[in-house]
Amino acid sequence: MSPDARRVWITRARPGAEATAARLSALGFSPLIDPLLEVRDLPWTADLAGVGALAFTSRNGVAAFARASAQRGLPVFAVGAATADLAAEAGFSRIESAEGDVAALAALIAAHHTGFEGTVLHPAAAEPAGDLVSPLVRAGIEARTVAVYESVVRAPAAETLAALEDLRAVLLHSPKAARALAALLMAHPAPGLRALCLSPAVAAPLAPLSADGRLGPVAAAPRPRETALFELISP
């Protein structure tokens, strides 16, 4: 076994990358943190007049909202357990969690909409990965999205690019990170590198590169949860 055979590249933005690294280390892998994305807060007015609930589709949304607003009394609907956990850490107490995707979150909110009055506010990225507002509006629920952060593509270190063929795998948590990796592989092909993705939507930008030999096998987790993503590493 080569020195890097248990080394896994984590491409997600900080601070989430550190949490992923800690979980990988506990499983006996050697994490390489070199994000393809950098998260930056966006200026916004934390006006919650008429807002009856908050909906979060990412941990970054929770963190950015918590830095901008001291409001913790509104009910929270989270896309999954990790996002719900961070909302609890941030001080929210009324939290409902879906099963990991935007469709499930919209269904959860619709099922509980009689428990609150007012608009559902979705603090999100400047380029949200999914449309939460439309299904809520179709269900007769007032909802709007506010951009509270943005993800900016960053270049990995030269050492990371030089080691691509020696890594066990690369983890992708978002379509934007996958697109960034796809662009890199045009100049730095890595036919021996396995790309493990949080969902089929994350895997989609990388499938053509696997097909043409610029990247190794691409796999998508059966559920959009990090525990399911980790299950793909061992084979």
CSV table of C-alpha atoms in Angstrom, one decimal:
chain,number,residue,atom,x,y,z
A,1,MET,CA,0.0,0.0,0.0
A,2,SER,CA,1.5,3.3,-1.0
A,3,PRO,CA,1.9,6.1,1.6
A,4,ASP,CA,-1.1,8.0,0.2
A,5,ALA,CA,-3.4,5.0,-0.3
A,6,ARG,CA,-5.7,6.1,2.6
A,7,ARG,CA,-5.5,9.8,1.8
A,8,VAL,CA,-8.7,11.4,0.8
A,9,TRP,CA,-9.1,14.9,-0.7
A,10,ILE,CA,-11.8,17.0,0.9
A,11,THR,CA,-12.9,19.8,-1.4
A,12,ARG,CA,-15.7,21.3,0.6
A,13,ALA,CA,-15.4,24.8,2.0
A,14,ARG,CA,-14.2,25.6,5.5
A,15,PRO,CA,-15.3,25.2,8.3
A,16,GLY,CA,-17.3,22.2,7.1
A,17,ALA,CA,-14.1,20.7,5.7
A,18,GLU,CA,-12.7,20.4,9.2
A,19,ALA,CA,-15.8,18.5,10.4
A,20,THR,CA,-15.5,16.1,7.5
A,21,ALA,CA,-11.8,15.6,8.2
A,22,ALA,CA,-12.4,14.7,11.8
A,23,ARG,CA,-15.0,12.1,10.8
A,24,LEU,CA,-12.6,10.6,8.1
A,25,SER,CA,-9.7,10.5,10.6
A,26,ALA,CA,-11.9,8.6,13.0
A,27,LEU,CA,-12.5,6.0,10.3
A,28,GLY,CA,-8.8,5.5,9.8
A,29,PHE,CA,-8.3,7.7,6.7
A,30,SER,CA,-5.9,10.5,6.2
A,31,PRO,CA,-7.8,13.7,5.1
A,32,LEU,CA,-6.3,16.3,2.8
A,33,ILE,CA,-8.1,19.6,3.2
A,34,ASP,CA,-7.8,21.7,0.2
A,35,PRO,CA,-11.1,23.3,-0.6
A,36,LEU,CA,-12.3,24.1,-4.1
A,37,LEU,CA,-14.7,26.7,-2.7
A,38,GLU,CA,-14.4,29.5,-0.3
A,39,VAL,CA,-17.5,30.8,1.6
A,40,ARG,CA,-18.0,34.5,2.0
A,41,ASP,CA,-20.9,36.3,3.8
A,42,LEU,CA,-23.0,38.7,1.8
A,43,PRO,CA,-24.3,42.0,3.2
A,44,TRP,CA,-28.0,41.8,3.8
A,45,THR,CA,-30.5,43.5,6.0
A,46,ALA,CA,-31.8,41.1,8.6
A,47,ASP,CA,-35.4,42.4,8.4
A,48,LEU,CA,-37.6,39.6,9.7
A,49,ALA,CA,-40.9,41.5,9.7
A,50,GLY,CA,-43.6,39.1,8.6
A,51,VAL,CA,-41.4,36.1,8.8
A,52,GLY,CA,-42.9,33.1,10.5
A,53,ALA,CA,-40.3,30.4,10.0
A,54,LEU,CA,-36.7,29.9,8.7
A,55,ALA,CA,-35.7,27.2,6.2
A,56,PHE,CA,-32.1,26.2,5.8
A,57,THR,CA,-30.7,24.1,3.0
A,58,SER,CA,-27.1,24.2,4.2
A,59,ARG,CA,-24.9,24.6,7.3
A,60,ASN,CA,-23.4,27.7,5.6
A,61,GLY,CA,-26.8,29.3,5.5
A,62,VAL,CA,-27.3,28.7,9.2
A,63,ALA,CA,-23.8,30.1,10.0
A,64,ALA,CA,-24.2,33.2,7.8
A,65,PHE,CA,-27.7,33.9,9.2
A,66,ALA,CA,-26.5,33.5,12.8
A,67,ARG,CA,-23.7,35.9,12.3
A,68,ALA,CA,-26.0,38.6,10.9
A,69,SER,CA,-29.1,38.2,13.2
A,70,ALA,CA,-29.6,37.5,16.9
A,71,GLN,CA,-33.1,36.2,16.3
A,72,ARG,CA,-33.4,32.6,17.6
A,73,GLY,CA,-37.0,32.4,18.4
A,74,LEU,CA,-38.4,31.4,15.0
A,75,PRO,CA,-39.1,27.8,14.1
A,76,VAL,CA,-36.5,26.3,11.9
A,77,PHE,CA,-36.8,23.7,9.1
A,78,ALA,CA,-33.5,22.1,8.1
A,79,VAL,CA,-32.7,20.1,5.0
A,80,GLY,CA,-30.9,17.4,7.0
A,81,ALA,CA,-29.5,16.3,10.3
A,82,ALA,CA,-26.1,18.1,10.0
A,83,THR,CA,-27.9,21.4,9.2
A,84,ALA,CA,-30.3,20.8,12.1
A,85,ASP,CA,-27.4,20.1,14.5
A,86,LEU,CA,-25.7,23.4,13.6
A,87,ALA,CA,-29.0,25.3,14.0
A,88,ALA,CA,-29.2,23.8,17.5
A,89,GLU,CA,-25.6,24.8,18.2
A,90,ALA,CA,-26.4,28.3,17.1
A,91,GLY,CA,-29.2,28.6,19.7
A,92,PHE,CA,-32.4,27.7,17.8
A,93,SER,CA,-34.7,25.4,19.8
A,94,ARG,CA,-37.7,24.7,17.6
A,95,ILE,CA,-36.1,22.6,14.8
A,96,GLU,CA,-37.6,20.1,12.3
A,97,SER,CA,-35.3,18.1,10.0
A,98,ALA,CA,-36.0,16.7,6.6
A,99,GLU,CA,-34.3,13.7,5.0
A,100,GLY,CA,-31.5,15.5,3.1
A,101,ASP,CA,-32.9,17.2,-0.1
A,102,VAL,CA,-34.9,20.3,-1.0
A,103,ALA,CA,-38.0,18.3,-2.1
A,104,ALA,CA,-38.2,16.6,1.3
A,105,LEU,CA,-37.7,19.9,3.0
A,106,ALA,CA,-40.5,21.5,1.1
A,107,ALA,CA,-42.8,18.6,1.9
A,108,LEU,CA,-41.8,18.9,5.6
A,109,ILE,CA,-42.7,22.6,5.7
A,110,ALA,CA,-46.0,22.0,3.9
A,111,ALA,CA,-46.9,19.4,6.5
A,112,HIS,CA,-46.2,21.8,9.4
A,113,HIS,CA,-47.4,25.1,7.8
A,114,THR,CA,-50.3,25.4,10.2
A,115,GLY,CA,-47.9,25.6,13.1
A,116,PHE,CA,-46.6,29.1,12.2
A,117,GLU,CA,-47.9,32.3,10.7
A,118,GLY,CA,-46.0,34.4,8.1
A,119,THR,CA,-43.5,34.0,5.4
A,120,VAL,CA,-40.9,31.2,5.2
A,121,LEU,CA,-37.5,32.8,4.8
A,122,HIS,CA,-34.8,30.8,3.1
A,123,PRO,CA,-31.4,32.2,3.9
A,124,ALA,CA,-29.2,30.7,1.2
A,125,ALA,CA,-26.3,30.9,-1.2
A,126,ALA,CA,-26.2,33.5,-4.0
A,127,GLU,CA,-26.6,30.5,-6.3
A,128,PRO,CA,-28.9,28.1,-4.5
A,129,ALA,CA,-28.4,24.4,-5.4
A,130,GLY,CA,-32.1,23.9,-5.4
A,131,ASP,CA,-35.4,25.8,-5.7
A,132,LEU,CA,-37.2,25.6,-2.3
A,133,VAL,CA,-39.5,28.6,-2.9
A,134,SER,CA,-41.5,27.4,-5.9
A,135,PRO,CA,-42.9,24.2,-4.4
A,136,LEU,CA,-43.9,26.1,-1.2
A,137,VAL,CA,-45.7,28.8,-3.3
A,138,ARG,CA,-47.5,26.1,-5.2
A,139,ALA,CA,-48.6,24.7,-1.9
A,140,GLY,CA,-50.0,28.1,-0.9
A,141,ILE,CA,-47.2,29.0,1.5
A,142,GLU,CA,-45.6,32.4,1.3
A,143,ALA,CA,-41.8,32.0,0.9
A,144,ARG,CA,-38.8,33.9,-0.3
A,145,THR,CA,-35.1,33.4,-0.5
A,146,VAL,CA,-32.4,35.8,0.7
A,147,ALA,CA,-28.8,35.5,-0.3
A,148,VAL,CA,-26.7,35.5,2.8
A,149,TYR,CA,-23.5,34.0,1.5
A,150,GLU,CA,-21.7,33.1,-1.7
A,151,SER,CA,-19.3,30.3,-2.6
A,152,VAL,CA,-16.3,31.4,-4.6
A,153,VAL,CA,-14.1,28.9,-6.5
A,154,ARG,CA,-10.5,28.8,-5.4
A,155,ALA,CA,-7.5,27.0,-6.9
A,156,PRO,CA,-6.0,24.0,-5.0
A,157,ALA,CA,-2.4,23.9,-4.0
A,158,ALA,CA,0.1,22.7,-6.6
A,159,GLU,CA,1.0,19.9,-4.2
A,160,THR,CA,-2.5,18.6,-4.3
A,161,LEU,CA,-2.6,18.6,-8.1
A,162,ALA,CA,0.7,16.8,-8.3
A,163,ALA,CA,-0.6,14.1,-5.9
A,164,LEU,CA,-4.0,13.4,-7.6
A,165,GLU,CA,-3.1,9.9,-8.9
A,166,ASP,CA,-1.8,8.8,-5.5
A,167,LEU,CA,-5.0,9.8,-3.6
A,168,ARG,CA,-7.5,7.2,-2.6
A,169,ALA,CA,-10.4,9.4,-3.6
A,170,VAL,CA,-11.8,13.0,-3.8
A,171,LEU,CA,-15.0,13.9,-2.0
A,172,LEU,CA,-17.4,16.4,-3.6
A,173,HIS,CA,-20.3,17.9,-1.6
A,174,SER,CA,-21.8,20.3,-4.2
A,175,PRO,CA,-22.4,20.6,-7.9
A,176,LYS,CA,-20.3,23.8,-7.9
A,177,ALA,CA,-17.3,22.1,-6.4
A,178,ALA,CA,-17.8,19.3,-9.0
A,179,ARG,CA,-17.8,21.8,-11.8
A,180,ALA,CA,-14.6,23.4,-10.4
A,181,LEU,CA,-12.9,20.0,-10.3
A,182,ALA,CA,-14.1,19.2,-13.8
A,183,ALA,CA,-12.4,22.4,-15.1
A,184,LEU,CA,-9.2,21.5,-13.3
A,185,LEU,CA,-9.1,18.1,-14.8
A,186,MET,CA,-9.1,19.5,-18.3
A,187,ALA,CA,-5.5,20.6,-17.6
A,188,HIS,CA,-4.7,18.0,-15.0
A,189,PRO,CA,-6.2,14.7,-15.9
A,190,ALA,CA,-6.3,12.0,-13.2
A,191,PRO,CA,-7.6,8.8,-14.7
A,192,GLY,CA,-6.8,6.9,-11.5
A,193,LEU,CA,-8.7,9.2,-9.1
A,194,ARG,CA,-12.1,8.1,-7.8
A,195,ALA,CA,-14.6,10.9,-7.4
A,196,LEU,CA,-17.2,10.3,-4.6
A,197,CYS,CA,-20.2,12.6,-4.7
A,198,LEU,CA,-22.9,13.5,-2.2
A,199,SER,CA,-25.7,13.1,-4.7
A,200,PRO,CA,-26.3,12.3,-8.4
A,201,ALA,CA,-26.6,16.1,-9.0
A,202,VAL,CA,-23.1,16.5,-7.7
A,203,ALA,CA,-21.8,13.6,-9.8
A,204,ALA,CA,-23.3,14.9,-13.1
A,205,PRO,CA,-20.6,17.4,-14.0
A,206,LEU,CA,-17.9,14.7,-13.6
A,207,ALA,CA,-19.5,11.8,-15.5
A,208,PRO,CA,-18.3,13.0,-18.9
A,209,LEU,CA,-14.7,13.3,-17.7
A,210,SER,CA,-14.8,9.7,-16.4
A,211,ALA,CA,-16.2,8.6,-19.7
A,212,ASP,CA,-13.3,10.2,-21.7
A,213,GLY,CA,-10.6,9.0,-19.3
A,214,ARG,CA,-9.7,12.2,-17.6
A,215,LEU,CA,-11.0,10.9,-14.3
A,216,GLY,CA,-11.5,7.6,-12.7
A,217,PRO,CA,-14.8,6.1,-11.5
A,218,VAL,CA,-17.5,8.5,-10.3
A,219,ALA,CA,-19.9,7.4,-7.6
A,220,ALA,CA,-22.9,9.1,-6.0
A,221,ALA,CA,-24.1,8.4,-2.4
A,222,PRO,CA,-27.5,6.6,-2.3
A,223,ARG,CA,-28.6,9.3,0.2
A,224,PRO,CA,-27.5,12.9,0.4
A,225,ARG,CA,-25.8,12.4,3.7
A,226,GLU,CA,-22.1,12.4,4.6
A,227,THR,CA,-22.3,9.0,6.3
A,228,ALA,CA,-23.6,7.5,3.0
A,229,LEU,CA,-20.7,9.3,1.2
A,230,PHE,CA,-18.2,7.7,3.5
A,231,GLU,CA,-19.6,4.3,2.7
A,232,LEU,CA,-18.3,4.7,-0.8
A,233,ILE,CA,-14.7,5.2,0.2
A,234,SER,CA,-13.7,1.6,1.2
A,235,PRO,CA,-14.4,-0.4,-2.0
